[in-house]
Coordinates of C-alpha atoms in Angstrom, one line a residue:
X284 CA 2.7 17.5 3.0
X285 CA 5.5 16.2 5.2
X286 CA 6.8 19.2 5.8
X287 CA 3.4 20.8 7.2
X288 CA 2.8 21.1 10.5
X289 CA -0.8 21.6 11.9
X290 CA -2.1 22.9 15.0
X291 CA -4.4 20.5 17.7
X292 CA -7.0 22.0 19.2
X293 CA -5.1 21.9 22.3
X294 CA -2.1 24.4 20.9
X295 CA 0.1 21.4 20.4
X296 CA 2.6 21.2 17.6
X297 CA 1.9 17.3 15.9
X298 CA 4.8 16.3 14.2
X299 CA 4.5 14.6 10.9
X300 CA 4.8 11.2 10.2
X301 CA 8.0 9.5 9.4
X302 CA 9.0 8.9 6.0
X303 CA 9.5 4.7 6.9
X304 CA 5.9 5.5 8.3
X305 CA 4.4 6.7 5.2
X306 CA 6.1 4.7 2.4
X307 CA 3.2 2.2 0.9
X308 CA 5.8 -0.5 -0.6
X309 CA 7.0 -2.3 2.1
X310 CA 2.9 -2.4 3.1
X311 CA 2.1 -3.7 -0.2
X312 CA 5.1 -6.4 -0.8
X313 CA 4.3 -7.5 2.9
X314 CA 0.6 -7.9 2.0
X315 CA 1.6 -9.7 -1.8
X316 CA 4.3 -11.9 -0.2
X317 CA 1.7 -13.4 2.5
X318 CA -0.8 -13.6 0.0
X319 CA 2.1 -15.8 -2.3
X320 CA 2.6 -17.9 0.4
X321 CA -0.8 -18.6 0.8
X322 CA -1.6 -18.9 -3.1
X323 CA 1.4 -21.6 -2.8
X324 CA 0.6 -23.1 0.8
X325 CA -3.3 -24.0 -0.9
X326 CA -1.7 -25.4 -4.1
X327 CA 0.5 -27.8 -2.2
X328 CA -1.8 -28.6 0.2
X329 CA -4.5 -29.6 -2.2
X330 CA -7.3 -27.2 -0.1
X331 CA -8.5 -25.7 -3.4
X332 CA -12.2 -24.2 -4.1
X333 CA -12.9 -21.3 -2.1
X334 CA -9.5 -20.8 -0.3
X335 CA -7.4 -20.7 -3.5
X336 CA -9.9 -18.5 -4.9
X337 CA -9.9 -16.1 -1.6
X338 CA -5.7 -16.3 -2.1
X339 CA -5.6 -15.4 -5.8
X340 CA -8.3 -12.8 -5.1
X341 CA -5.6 -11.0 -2.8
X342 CA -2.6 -12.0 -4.9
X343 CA -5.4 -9.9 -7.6
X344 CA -5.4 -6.7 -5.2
X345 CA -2.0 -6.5 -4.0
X346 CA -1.5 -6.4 -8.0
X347 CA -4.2 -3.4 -8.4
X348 CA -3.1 -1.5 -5.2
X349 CA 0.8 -1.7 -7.4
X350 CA -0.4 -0.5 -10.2
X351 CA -2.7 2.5 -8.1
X352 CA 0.2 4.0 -6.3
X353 CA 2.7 3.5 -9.6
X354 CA 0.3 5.8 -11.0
X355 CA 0.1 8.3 -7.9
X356 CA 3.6 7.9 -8.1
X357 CA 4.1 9.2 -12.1
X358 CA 1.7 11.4 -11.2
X359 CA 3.6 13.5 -8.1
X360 CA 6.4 12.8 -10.7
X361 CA 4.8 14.7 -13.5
X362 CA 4.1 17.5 -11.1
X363 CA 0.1 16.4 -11.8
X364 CA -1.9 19.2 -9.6
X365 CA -4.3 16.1 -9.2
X366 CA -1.8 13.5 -7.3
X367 CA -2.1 12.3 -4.4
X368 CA 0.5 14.0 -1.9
X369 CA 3.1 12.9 0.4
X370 CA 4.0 10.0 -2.3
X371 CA 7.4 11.4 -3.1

């Protein structure tokens, strides 16, 4: 998929996205990282109840969004016809 090149309406060549554009990890360690601060920010702070909840909730999907594109990733890997493209 990076290598394809589609057409606008206007006869304009759009050029793909780069690679550092399109990579989901630094997305997702950014996203975990805040949340981790915010987990440890809540513990120390004593806030508890809903806002530690809210925190572990996105410590929770940071986690599930790993796991999701560690799959995609075995799966472009694997040569799956089913993967997701532009992982590798």
């Amino acid at each position: 998929m990076a290598d394809v090149q589609h057409d606008s309406p206007t006869g304009v060549t759009i050029p793909p996205l780069p690679k550092v554009l399109r990579e989901p990890a630094p997305v997702i360690i950014v996203g975990m990282a805040a949340w981790l601060v915010a987990t440890i920010v809540a513990l120390v702070t004593g806030v508890g109840g809903l806002t530690l909840s809210v925190c572990l909730w996105g410590l929770g999907v940071g986690v599930l969004g790993t796991m999701i594109v560690g799959l995609q990733l075995a799966a472009v890997r694997r040569g799956s016809k089913t993967a997701q493209e532009g992982l590798e």
